[in-house]
CSV table of C-alpha atoms (C1' of nucleotides) in Angstrom, one decimal:
chain,number,residue,atom,x,y,z
J,1,UNK,CA,60.2,88.7,99.8
J,2,UNK,CA,60.6,92.4,99.9
J,3,UNK,CA,60.6,94.3,96.7
J,4,UNK,CA,60.3,97.9,97.6
J,5,UNK,CA,62.5,99.6,100.2
J,6,UNK,CA,65.3,97.1,100.1
J,7,UNK,CA,67.3,96.7,96.9
J,8,UNK,CA,65.7,94.1,94.8
J,9,UNK,CA,67.0,90.6,95.0
J,10,UNK,CA,69.7,90.9,97.5
J,11,UNK,CA,68.6,91.3,101.1
J,12,UNK,CA,69.9,93.9,103.5
J,13,UNK,CA,70.8,91.3,106.1
J,14,UNK,CA,73.2,89.6,103.8
J,15,UNK,CA,74.5,92.8,102.3
J,16,UNK,CA,75.4,94.1,105.8
J,17,UNK,CA,77.1,90.8,106.8
J,18,UNK,CA,79.1,91.0,103.6
J,19,UNK,CA,80.1,94.6,104.3
J,20,UNK,CA,81.1,93.7,107.8
J,21,UNK,CA,83.3,90.8,106.7
J,22,UNK,CA,85.1,93.1,104.3
J,23,UNK,CA,85.6,95.8,106.9
J,24,UNK,CA,86.8,93.2,109.5
J,25,UNK,CA,89.2,91.8,106.9
J,26,UNK,CA,91.0,95.0,106.4
J,27,UNK,CA,90.6,96.9,109.6
J,28,UNK,CA,90.5,94.0,112.0
J,29,UNK,CA,87.8,93.2,114.5
J,30,UNK,CA,89.0,95.6,117.1
J,31,UNK,CA,89.1,98.5,114.8
J,32,UNK,CA,85.7,97.9,113.2
J,33,UNK,CA,83.1,100.6,113.9
J,34,UNK,CA,79.5,100.4,113.1
J,35,UNK,CA,79.9,103.5,111.0
J,36,UNK,CA,82.6,101.7,109.0
J,37,UNK,CA,80.3,98.9,108.2
J,38,UNK,CA,77.5,101.4,107.3
J,39,UNK,CA,79.8,103.2,105.0
J,40,UNK,CA,81.0,100.1,103.3
J,41,UNK,CA,77.4,99.0,102.8
J,42,UNK,CA,76.4,102.4,101.6
J,43,UNK,CA,73.7,103.0,104.2
J,44,UNK,CA,73.4,105.0,107.4
J,45,UNK,CA,74.8,103.8,110.7
J,46,UNK,CA,71.3,103.7,112.2
J,47,UNK,CA,70.2,101.1,109.7
J,48,UNK,CA,72.8,98.6,110.8
J,49,UNK,CA,71.2,98.4,114.2
J,50,UNK,CA,67.8,98.2,112.6
J,51,UNK,CA,68.8,94.8,111.2
J,52,UNK,CA,71.0,93.6,113.9
J,53,UNK,CA,70.4,93.5,117.6
J,54,UNK,CA,73.9,94.7,118.5
J,55,UNK,CA,77.3,95.3,117.0
J,56,UNK,CA,78.5,92.3,118.9
J,57,UNK,CA,76.0,89.9,117.3
J,58,UNK,CA,76.6,91.4,113.9
J,59,UNK,CA,80.3,90.8,114.2
J,60,UNK,CA,79.9,87.3,115.4
J,61,UNK,CA,77.5,86.5,112.6
J,62,UNK,CA,79.8,88.1,110.0
J,63,UNK,CA,82.7,86.0,111.1
J,64,UNK,CA,81.0,82.7,110.7
J,65,UNK,CA,79.2,83.8,107.6
J,66,UNK,CA,82.4,84.5,105.8
J,67,UNK,CA,84.0,81.2,106.8
J,68,UNK,CA,80.9,79.4,105.8
J,69,UNK,CA,81.1,81.0,102.4
J,70,UNK,CA,84.6,79.8,102.0
J,71,UNK,CA,83.7,76.3,102.9
J,72,UNK,CA,80.7,76.2,100.6
J,73,UNK,CA,82.8,77.6,97.7
J,74,UNK,CA,85.5,75.0,98.2
J,75,UNK,CA,83.1,72.2,98.7
J,76,UNK,CA,81.2,72.9,95.5
J,77,UNK,CA,84.4,72.9,93.5
J,78,UNK,CA,85.7,69.8,95.0
J,79,UNK,CA,82.6,67.8,94.3
J,80,UNK,CA,83.2,68.2,90.5
J,81,UNK,CA,86.7,66.8,90.6
J,82,UNK,CA,86.9,63.0,90.1
J,83,UNK,CA,90.4,62.2,91.3
J,84,UNK,CA,91.2,62.3,95.0
J,85,UNK,CA,94.7,63.4,94.3
J,86,UNK,CA,93.4,66.4,92.3
J,87,UNK,CA,90.8,67.2,94.9
J,88,UNK,CA,93.5,67.5,97.5
J,89,UNK,CA,95.6,69.6,95.3
J,90,UNK,CA,92.7,71.9,94.7
J,91,UNK,CA,92.0,72.2,98.4
J,92,UNK,CA,95.6,73.1,98.9
J,93,UNK,CA,95.6,75.7,96.1
J,94,UNK,CA,92.5,77.3,97.6
J,95,UNK,CA,93.9,77.3,101.1
J,96,UNK,CA,97.3,78.7,100.6
J,97,UNK,CA,97.0,82.4,101.1
J,98,UNK,CA,97.8,84.3,97.9
J,99,UNK,CA,98.4,81.3,95.8
J,100,UNK,CA,95.6,81.8,93.4
J,101,UNK,CA,95.6,85.4,92.1
J,102,UNK,CA,91.8,85.5,91.8
J,103,UNK,CA,91.3,85.1,95.5
J,104,UNK,CA,94.0,87.5,96.4
J,105,UNK,CA,92.5,89.5,99.3
J,106,UNK,CA,94.0,89.7,102.8
J,107,UNK,CA,92.2,86.4,103.0
J,108,UNK,CA,89.6,84.6,105.0
J,109,UNK,CA,92.5,83.4,107.1
J,110,UNK,CA,92.7,86.8,108.8
J,111,UNK,CA,89.1,86.4,109.7
J,112,UNK,CA,89.7,82.9,110.9
J,113,UNK,CA,92.2,84.2,113.4
J,114,UNK,CA,89.7,86.7,114.7
J,115,UNK,CA,87.3,83.8,115.1
J,116,UNK,CA,89.9,82.1,117.3
J,117,UNK,CA,90.4,85.1,119.5
J,118,UNK,CA,86.7,85.5,120.0
J,119,UNK,CA,86.0,81.8,120.5
J,120,UNK,CA,88.3,81.8,123.4
J,121,UNK,CA,85.8,83.7,125.5
J,122,UNK,CA,82.5,83.6,123.6
J,123,UNK,CA,80.8,80.2,124.0
J,124,UNK,CA,78.5,80.8,121.1
J,125,UNK,CA,81.4,81.5,118.8
J,126,UNK,CA,83.3,78.6,120.3
J,127,UNK,CA,80.4,76.3,119.3
J,128,UNK,CA,80.3,77.6,115.7
J,129,UNK,CA,84.1,77.5,115.4
J,130,UNK,CA,84.1,73.8,116.4
J,131,UNK,CA,81.4,73.0,114.0
J,132,UNK,CA,83.1,74.8,111.2
J,133,UNK,CA,86.4,73.1,111.9
J,134,UNK,CA,85.0,69.6,112.2
J,135,UNK,CA,83.2,70.1,108.9
J,136,UNK,CA,86.5,71.2,107.3
J,137,UNK,CA,88.4,68.2,108.7
J,138,UNK,CA,85.6,65.9,107.6
J,139,UNK,CA,85.9,67.2,104.1
J,140,UNK,CA,89.6,66.4,104.1
J,141,UNK,CA,89.0,63.0,105.6
J,142,UNK,CA,86.4,62.3,102.9
J,143,UNK,CA,88.9,63.1,100.2
J,144,UNK,CA,91.4,60.8,101.8
J,145,UNK,CA,89.0,58.0,102.3
J,146,UNK,CA,88.1,58.3,98.6
J,147,UNK,CA,91.8,58.2,97.6
J,148,UNK,CA,92.4,55.1,99.8
J,149,UNK,CA,89.4,53.4,98.2
J,150,UNK,CA,90.4,54.1,94.7
J,151,UNK,CA,94.0,53.2,95.4
J,152,UNK,CA,95.3,56.6,94.7
J,153,UNK,CA,96.7,56.9,98.2
J,154,UNK,CA,98.7,53.9,99.5
J,155,UNK,CA,98.6,54.8,103.2
J,156,UNK,CA,96.2,52.7,105.2
J,157,UNK,CA,96.2,54.9,108.3
J,158,UNK,CA,93.0,56.3,109.8
J,159,UNK,CA,91.7,59.0,107.4
J,160,UNK,CA,90.5,61.2,110.3
J,161,UNK,CA,93.9,61.2,111.9
J,162,UNK,CA,95.5,61.9,108.5
J,163,UNK,CA,93.0,64.7,107.9
J,164,UNK,CA,93.8,66.2,111.3
J,165,UNK,CA,97.5,66.2,110.6
J,166,UNK,CA,97.2,67.9,107.3
J,167,UNK,CA,94.6,70.4,108.5
J,168,UNK,CA,96.8,71.4,111.4
J,169,UNK,CA,99.8,71.7,109.2
J,170,UNK,CA,97.9,73.9,106.9
J,171,UNK,CA,96.7,76.1,109.7
J,172,UNK,CA,100.1,76.5,111.1
J,173,UNK,CA,101.7,77.3,107.8
J,174,UNK,CA,98.9,79.7,106.7
J,175,UNK,CA,99.3,81.8,109.8
J,176,UNK,CA,102.9,82.4,109.0
J,177,UNK,CA,102.1,83.2,105.4
J,178,UNK,CA,99.5,85.8,106.1
J,179,UNK,CA,101.9,87.3,108.6
J,180,UNK,CA,104.1,87.8,105.6
J,181,UNK,CA,106.9,85.8,107.2
J,182,UNK,CA,110.0,86.1,105.1
J,183,UNK,CA,110.9,82.4,105.4
J,184,UNK,CA,107.4,80.9,105.1
J,185,UNK,CA,106.3,82.3,101.8
J,186,UNK,CA,103.2,81.5,99.8
J,187,UNK,CA,105.2,79.3,97.5
J,188,UNK,CA,107.0,77.5,100.3
J,189,UNK,CA,103.8,76.7,102.0
J,190,UNK,CA,102.3,75.3,98.9
J,191,UNK,CA,105.3,73.1,98.2
J,192,UNK,CA,105.4,71.9,101.7
J,193,UNK,CA,101.7,71.0,101.8
J,194,UNK,CA,102.0,69.1,98.6
J,195,UNK,CA,105.2,67.2,99.7
J,196,UNK,CA,103.9,66.3,103.1
J,197,UNK,CA,100.6,65.2,101.6
J,198,UNK,CA,102.4,63.0,99.2
J,199,UNK,CA,104.6,61.5,101.9
J,200,UNK,CA,101.9,61.0,104.4
J,201,UNK,CA,99.2,59.7,102.1
J,202,UNK,CA,101.6,57.7,100.0
J,203,UNK,CA,101.6,58.9,96.4
J,204,UNK,CA,104.3,60.0,94.1
J,205,UNK,CA,104.7,63.7,93.3
J,206,UNK,CA,103.7,64.8,89.9
J,207,UNK,CA,105.5,67.6,88.1
J,208,UNK,CA,103.9,70.9,89.1
J,209,UNK,CA,101.7,72.4,86.5
J,210,UNK,CA,101.5,76.1,85.7
P,1,UNK,CA,104.8,97.9,150.8
P,2,UNK,CA,106.9,100.5,149.2
P,3,UNK,CA,110.4,100.6,150.6
P,4,UNK,CA,112.1,103.3,148.6
P,5,UNK,CA,111.0,104.2,145.1
P,6,UNK,CA,110.9,100.8,143.4
P,7,UNK,CA,110.4,97.6,145.3
P,8,UNK,CA,113.8,96.2,145.9
P,9,UNK,CA,115.1,93.8,143.3
P,10,UNK,CA,112.0,93.6,141.1
P,11,UNK,CA,111.3,96.6,139.0
P,12,UNK,CA,108.0,98.2,138.4
P,13,UNK,CA,108.4,98.0,134.6
P,14,UNK,CA,108.6,94.2,134.7
P,15,UNK,CA,105.9,93.9,137.4
P,16,UNK,CA,103.5,95.8,135.2
P,17,UNK,CA,104.4,93.8,132.1
P,18,UNK,CA,103.7,90.6,134.1
P,19,UNK,CA,100.4,91.9,135.4
P,20,UNK,CA,99.4,92.9,131.9
P,21,UNK,CA,100.3,89.5,130.5
P,22,UNK,CA,98.1,87.9,133.2
P,23,UNK,CA,95.2,90.1,132.5
P,24,UNK,CA,95.4,89.7,128.7
P,25,UNK,CA,95.6,85.9,129.2
P,26,UNK,CA,92.3,85.8,131.0
P,27,UNK,CA,90.3,88.7,129.8
P,28,UNK,CA,91.7,88.9,126.2
P,29,UNK,CA,93.5,91.8,124.6
P,30,UNK,CA,90.3,93.5,123.6
P,31,UNK,CA,88.8,93.4,127.1
P,32,UNK,CA,91.9,94.6,128.9
P,33,UNK,CA,91.6,98.0,130.6
P,34,UNK,CA,94.4,100.0,132.1
P,35,UNK,CA,92.5,99.8,135.4
P,36,UNK,CA,92.5,96.0,135.2
P,37,UNK,CA,96.2,95.9,134.9
P,38,UNK,CA,96.6,98.4,137.7
P,39,UNK,CA,94.5,96.3,139.9
P,40,UNK,CA,96.3,93.1,139.0
P,41,UNK,CA,99.6,94.8,139.8
P,42,UNK,CA,98.3,96.3,143.0
P,43,UNK,CA,98.9,99.9,142.0
P,44,UNK,CA,96.9,102.9,140.9
P,45,UNK,CA,95.8,103.3,137.2
P,46,UNK,CA,97.8,106.5,137.0
P,47,UNK,CA,101.0,104.7,137.7
P,48,UNK,CA,100.7,102.5,134.7
P,49,UNK,CA,101.0,105.5,132.4
P,50,UNK,CA,103.8,106.8,134.4
P,51,UNK,CA,105.8,103.8,133.3
P,52,UNK,CA,104.5,103.3,129.8
P,53,UNK,CA,103.9,105.8,127.1
P,54,UNK,CA,100.5,104.5,126.2
P,55,UNK,CA,98.3,101.5,126.8
P,56,UNK,CA,99.0,100.4,123.3
P,57,UNK,CA,102.8,100.2,123.8
P,58,UNK,CA,102.3,98.5,127.1
P,59,UNK,CA,100.1,95.8,125.5
P,60,UNK,CA,102.5,95.2,122.7
P,61,UNK,CA,105.4,94.9,125.1
P,62,UNK,CA,103.6,92.6,127.4
P,63,UNK,CA,102.7,90.3,124.5
P,64,UNK,CA,106.3,89.8,123.3
P,65,UNK,CA,107.6,89.8,126.9
P,66,UNK,CA,105.4,86.8,127.8
P,67,UNK,CA,106.4,84.9,124.7
P,68,UNK,CA,110.0,85.6,125.3
P,69,UNK,CA,109.7,84.2,128.8
P,70,UNK,CA,108.3,81.0,127.4
P,71,UNK,CA,111.1,80.6,125.0
P,72,UNK,CA,113.7,81.3,127.5
P,73,UNK,CA,112.2,78.9,130.0
P,74,UNK,CA,112.0,76.1,127.4
P,75,UNK,CA,115.4,76.9,126.0
P,76,UNK,CA,117.1,76.7,129.4
P,77,UNK,CA,115.5,73.3,130.1
P,78,UNK,CA,116.4,71.8,126.8
P,79,UNK,CA,120.0,72.7,127.1
P,80,UNK,CA,120.4,70.4,130.0
P,81,UNK,CA,119.0,67.3,128.2
P,82,UNK,CA,121.6,65.3,126.3
P,83,UNK,CA,119.5,63.2,124.0
P,84,UNK,CA,117.9,64.9,121.0
P,85,UNK,CA,115.0,62.5,121.2
P,86,UNK,CA,114.4,63.5,124.8
P,87,UNK,CA,114.9,67.1,124.0
P,88,UNK,CA,112.2,66.9,121.4
P,89,UNK,CA,109.8,65.1,123.7
P,90,UNK,CA,110.3,67.8,126.3
P,91,UNK,CA,109.6,70.5,123.8
P,92,UNK,CA,106.4,68.7,122.9
P,93,UNK,CA,105.4,68.2,126.6
P,94,UNK,CA,106.0,71.9,127.2
P,95,UNK,CA,104.1,73.0,124.1
P,96,UNK,CA,101.0,70.9,124.4
P,97,UNK,CA,98.5,73.1,126.2
P,98,UNK,CA,97.4,71.5,129.5
P,99,UNK,CA,99.7,68.5,129.2
P,100,UNK,CA,101.9,69.4,132.2
P,101,UNK,CA,99.8,70.2,135.2
P,102,UNK,CA,102.4,72.7,136.5
P,103,UNK,CA,102.0,75.0,133.5
P,104,UNK,CA,98.3,74.7,133.6
P,105,UNK,CA,97.0,78.2,132.8
P,106,UNK,CA,95.0,79.3,129.9
P,107,UNK,CA,98.4,79.2,128.3
P,108,UNK,CA,100.8,81.4,126.5
P,109,UNK,CA,99.1,80.1,123.4
P,110,UNK,CA,96.2,82.4,124.0
P,111,UNK,CA,98.6,85.3,124.0
P,112,UNK,CA,100.2,84.0,120.9
P,113,UNK,CA,97.0,84.3,119.0
P,114,UNK,CA,96.6,87.8,120.2
P,115,UNK,CA,100.1,88.4,118.8
P,116,UNK,CA,98.9,87.2,115.5
P,117,UNK,CA,95.9,89.4,115.4
P,118,UNK,CA,97.9,92.4,116.2
P,119,UNK,CA,100.8,91.6,114.0
P,120,UNK,CA,98.5,91.6,111.0
P,121,UNK,CA,98.3,95.4,111.3
P,122,UNK,CA,101.1,96.6,113.5
P,123,UNK,CA,104.5,96.5,111.7
P,124,UNK,CA,106.4,96.7,115.0
P,125,UNK,CA,104.6,93.7,116.3
P,126,UNK,CA,105.0,91.9,113.0
P,127,UNK,CA,108.7,92.3,113.2
P,128,UNK,CA,108.8,91.0,116.8
P,129,UNK,CA,106.6,88.1,115.9
P,130,UNK,CA,108.7,87.0,113.0
P,131,UNK,CA,111.8,87.1,115.2
P,132,UNK,CA,110.2,85.1,117.9
P,133,UNK,CA,108.9,82.6,115.5
P,134,UNK,CA,112.2,82.1,113.7
P,135,UNK,CA,114.0,81.7,116.9
P,136,UNK,CA,111.5,79.0,117.9
P,137,UNK,CA,111.9,77.2,114.6
P,138,UNK,CA,115.7,77.5,114.9
P,139,UNK,CA,115.6,75.8,118.3
P,140,UNK,CA,113.7,72.9,116.8
P,141,UNK,CA,116.0,72.8,113.8
P,142,UNK,CA,119.0,72.7,116.2
P,143,UNK,CA,117.5,69.7,118.0
P,144,UNK,CA,116.9,67.9,114.8
P,145,UNK,CA,120.4,68.7,113.5
P,146,UNK,CA,121.7,67.3,116.7
P,147,UNK,CA,119.7,64.1,116.4
P,148,UNK,CA,120.8,63.6,112.9
P,149,UNK,CA,124.4,64.1,113.9
P,150,UNK,CA,124.2,61.6,116.7
P,151,UNK,CA,122.3,59.1,114.7
P,152,UNK,CA,119.2,59.3,116.8
P,153,UNK,CA,117.1,60.4,113.9
P,154,UNK,CA,117.5,58.6,110.6
P,155,UNK,CA,115.9,61.1,108.3
P,156,UNK,CA,118.4,63.0,106.3
P,157,UNK,CA,116.0,65.8,105.2
P,158,UNK,CA,116.8,69.4,105.6
P,159,UNK,CA,116.5,70.2,109.4
P,160,UNK,CA,115.0,73.6,108.7
P,161,UNK,CA,112.2,72.1,106.6
P,162,UNK,CA,111.5,69.4,109.1
P,163,UNK,CA,111.4,72.0,111.9
P,164,UNK,CA,109.0,74.1,109.9
P,165,UNK,CA,106.7,71.2,109.4
P,166,UNK,CA,106.7,70.2,113.1
P,167,UNK,CA,106.3,73.7,114.3
P,168,UNK,CA,103.4,74.3,112.0
P,169,UNK,CA,101.8,71.1,113.0
P,170,UNK,CA,102.1,72.0,116.7
P,171,UNK,CA,100.7,75.5,116.0
P,172,UNK,CA,97.7,74.1,114.2
P,173,UNK,CA,97.0,71.5,116.8
P,174,UNK,CA,97.5,73.8,119.8
P,175,UNK,CA,94.9,76.2,118.5
P,176,UNK,CA,92.3,73.5,118.5
P,177,UNK,CA,93.3,72.3,121.9
P,178,UNK,CA,93.1,75.7,123.6
P,179,UNK,CA,89.7,76.1,121.9
P,180,UNK,CA,88.7,73.1,123.8
P,181,UNK,CA,87.8,71.2,120.7
P,182,UNK,CA,86.1,68.0,121.6
P,183,UNK,CA,88.0,66.0,119.0
P,184,UNK,CA,91.4,67.5,119.4
P,185,UNK,CA,92.2,67.0,123.1
P,186,UNK,CA,95.4,67.6,125.0
P,187,UNK,CA,96.1,63.9,124.9
P,188,UNK,CA,95.4,63.5,121.3
P,189,UNK,CA,97.6,66.4,120.4
P,190,UNK,CA,100.4,65.0,122.4
P,191,UNK,CA,100.1,61.6,120.8
P,192,UNK,CA,99.9,63.0,117.3
P,193,UNK,CA,103.0,65.2,117.9
P,194,UNK,CA,105.0,62.3,119.1
P,195,UNK,CA,103.9,60.0,116.3
P,196,UNK,CA,104.4,62.4,113.6
P,197,UNK,CA,107.9,63.3,114.9
P,198,UNK,CA,108.8,59.7,115.0
P,199,UNK,CA,107.7,59.1,111.5
P,200,UNK,CA,109.1,62.2,110.0
P,201,UNK,CA,112.4,62.2,111.8
P,202,UNK,CA,112.8,58.4,111.6
P,203,UNK,CA,113.0,56.9,115.1
P,204,UNK,CA,111.0,54.2,116.8
P,205,UNK,CA,108.4,55.1,119.3
P,206,UNK,CA,109.2,54.3,122.9
P,207,UNK,CA,106.6,53.3,125.4
P,208,UNK,CA,105.1,56.4,126.9
P,209,UNK,CA,106.3,57.0,130.4
P,210,UNK,CA,104.1,58.3,133.3
N,1,DC,C1',45.4,111.3,95.9
N,2,DA,C1',45.4,109.9,100.8
N,3,DT,C1',46.8,106.5,104.2
N,4,DG,C1',49.7,103.0,106.3
N,5,DC,C1',53.7,100.6,107.1
N,6,DG,C1',58.1,98.8,106.7
N,7,DT,C1',62.7,101.3,105.9
N,8,DT,C1',65.9,104.7,106.3
N,9,DT,C1',68.1,108.7,108.2
N,10,DG,C1',71.2,111.3,111.2
N,11,DA,C1',71.2,114.0,115.3
N,12,DA,C1',71.0,113.3,120.3
N,13,DT,C1',72.2,110.5,124.4
N,14,DG,C1',75.0,108.2,127.6
N,15,DG,C1',78.6,105.3,129.1
N,16,DT,C1',83.2,104.0,129.0
N,17,DC,C1',87.9,104.7,129.1
N,18,DA,C1',92.7,106.5,128.0
N,19,DG,C1',95.4,109.9,129.3
N,20,DT,C1',96.4,114.3,132.3
N,21,DC,C1',97.4,116.6,136.4
N,22,DA,C1',97.8,118.7,140.8
N,23,DA,C1',98.6,117.2,145.0
N,24,DG,C1',100.7,113.9,148.5
N,25,DC,C1',104.2,110.7,150.2
N,26,DG,C1',108.6,109.0,151.9
N,27,DA,C1',113.5,108.1,151.7
N,28,DG,C1',117.9,110.0,151.7
N,29,DG,C1',120.9,114.0,151.8
N,30,DC,C1',122.2,117.9,154.4
D,1,DG,C1',114.5,118.4,161.3
D,2,DC,C1',113.8,120.0,156.7
D,3,DC,C1',114.2,119.9,151.8
D,4,DT,C1',114.3,117.6,147.3
D,5,DC,C1',113.0,114.6,144.1
D,6,DG,C1',111.3,110.6,142.2
D,7,DC,C1',107.0,107.8,142.9
D,8,DT,C1',102.3,107.3,143.6
D,9,DT,C1',97.6,108.5,143.8
D,10,DG,C1',92.9,109.2,142.1
D,11,DA,C1',89.8,112.6,140.5
D,12,DC,C1',89.0,114.9,136.2
D,13,DT,C1',88.7,115.8,131.1
D,14,DG,C1',87.7,114.9,126.6
D,15,DA,C1',87.0,111.6,122.8
D,16,DC,C1',84.9,108.2,120.9
D,17,DC,C1',81.1,105.2,119.8
D,18,DA,C1',77.2,102.0,120.5
D,19,DT,C1',72.6,102.6,120.8
D,20,DT,C1',68.2,105.3,120.7
D,21,DC,C1',64.7,107.8,118.6
D,22,DA,C1',61.7,111.0,116.3
D,23,DA,C1',61.2,112.3,112.0
D,24,DA,C1',61.1,111.5,107.0
D,25,DC,C1',60.5,108.6,103.0
D,26,DG,C1',58.3,106.0,99.4
D,27,DC,C1',55.9,102.1,97.9
D,28,DA,C1',51.5,99.8,97.9
D,29,DT,C1',46.8,99.8,98.4
D,30,DG,C1',42.3,101.6,97.8
DNA sequence: CATGCGTTTGAATGGTCAGTCAAGCGAGGC
DNA sequence: GCCTCGCTTGACTGACCATTCAAACGCATG
């Protein structure tokens, strides 16, 4: 592609998106300056606008980019797990902010909230947000369908409805957790997600491992 | 227009907060200018900063002010309903964005998301948000406790845990609804909230009225 | 080594606001 | 009627930042 000016291998476009996502994550969308992104990416401010039409477009792309990454990462992991019950547990582990030490940043959830705010007024972002969300719910529904098929889940309710309920529950709880709510802690969210899933999908709880 | 210093009865402080909430609701926090608020309130820009120390403080106050109003309004209504089941239904009716025509604005939910974004970095707002949220969950828990006591709800689970689950579900669904998600519509959210409540709290569904 | 071209730089430009301020305004007291 | 004092105005100031741009830079090619 371009071995020369740009760093070999990685491409600037992606590097900048990544830097932007990081800056947004810890400063917040509103406090993100082009110069912050440039600094984070280790380039000059001018370069940012050489690669992106405007700050606005860049931020929008960065937001969906980051959430896309999360989905892809999760999706890849899930596909290697055979049991629906374990798939679900893994999705929960990955979704509860702060639960897994290795993913311990301020979290993609913070970015997700920024997506919401922006989607409220930006039709482009609204479209992307809806697509991202439906894909996420579909993934959950797929797991549920699998578990119903294999007999792991005894509930016979519509998988899409069940997925919607679990997804909404997780959204609502995750918000409180990243807000550092003193009642809704990481552990409590995790426990609640597992318990509700078990009740709603119809399977017995297994002793927590680890 | 101006009889004496402040308009009789209403006070400027409150008027401005109200105007600010309205502007934030339809332009979004990020696009809210002092001059917009002034225009909405029908005063000059300078006056805004005569009553508030800074734009930032004003916005923060406006955000909690609006949510406080919503809580108070709901709370007052609920207190007049004797049946726990009906109390719950009313809370749901009031919380589902767009369900009741009379409350048909872009909704306090939009403001609530702005609160989240801001609370992520502003400790003051974080504190207020936590208080507001706990109060809301307590209200739900109180209804549940009432229903358990009266025998309307057969579930014997911890009311606080049940309230948390229902509140989180409602948050998660409401987000999608105000985003105008094509799958998660106002009606679907309403139905889901009612069904889940019935299942989780243990009461039989009654035919929808109206 | 000279040329060309895609990158990269950082200084300059311009627009947009938040916040300030000096000047008016009007009601109520005297 | 005149003064005072709290409210109100809107023009002004200064900062801050997105965006532009002219100038380098350095690799590749011949």
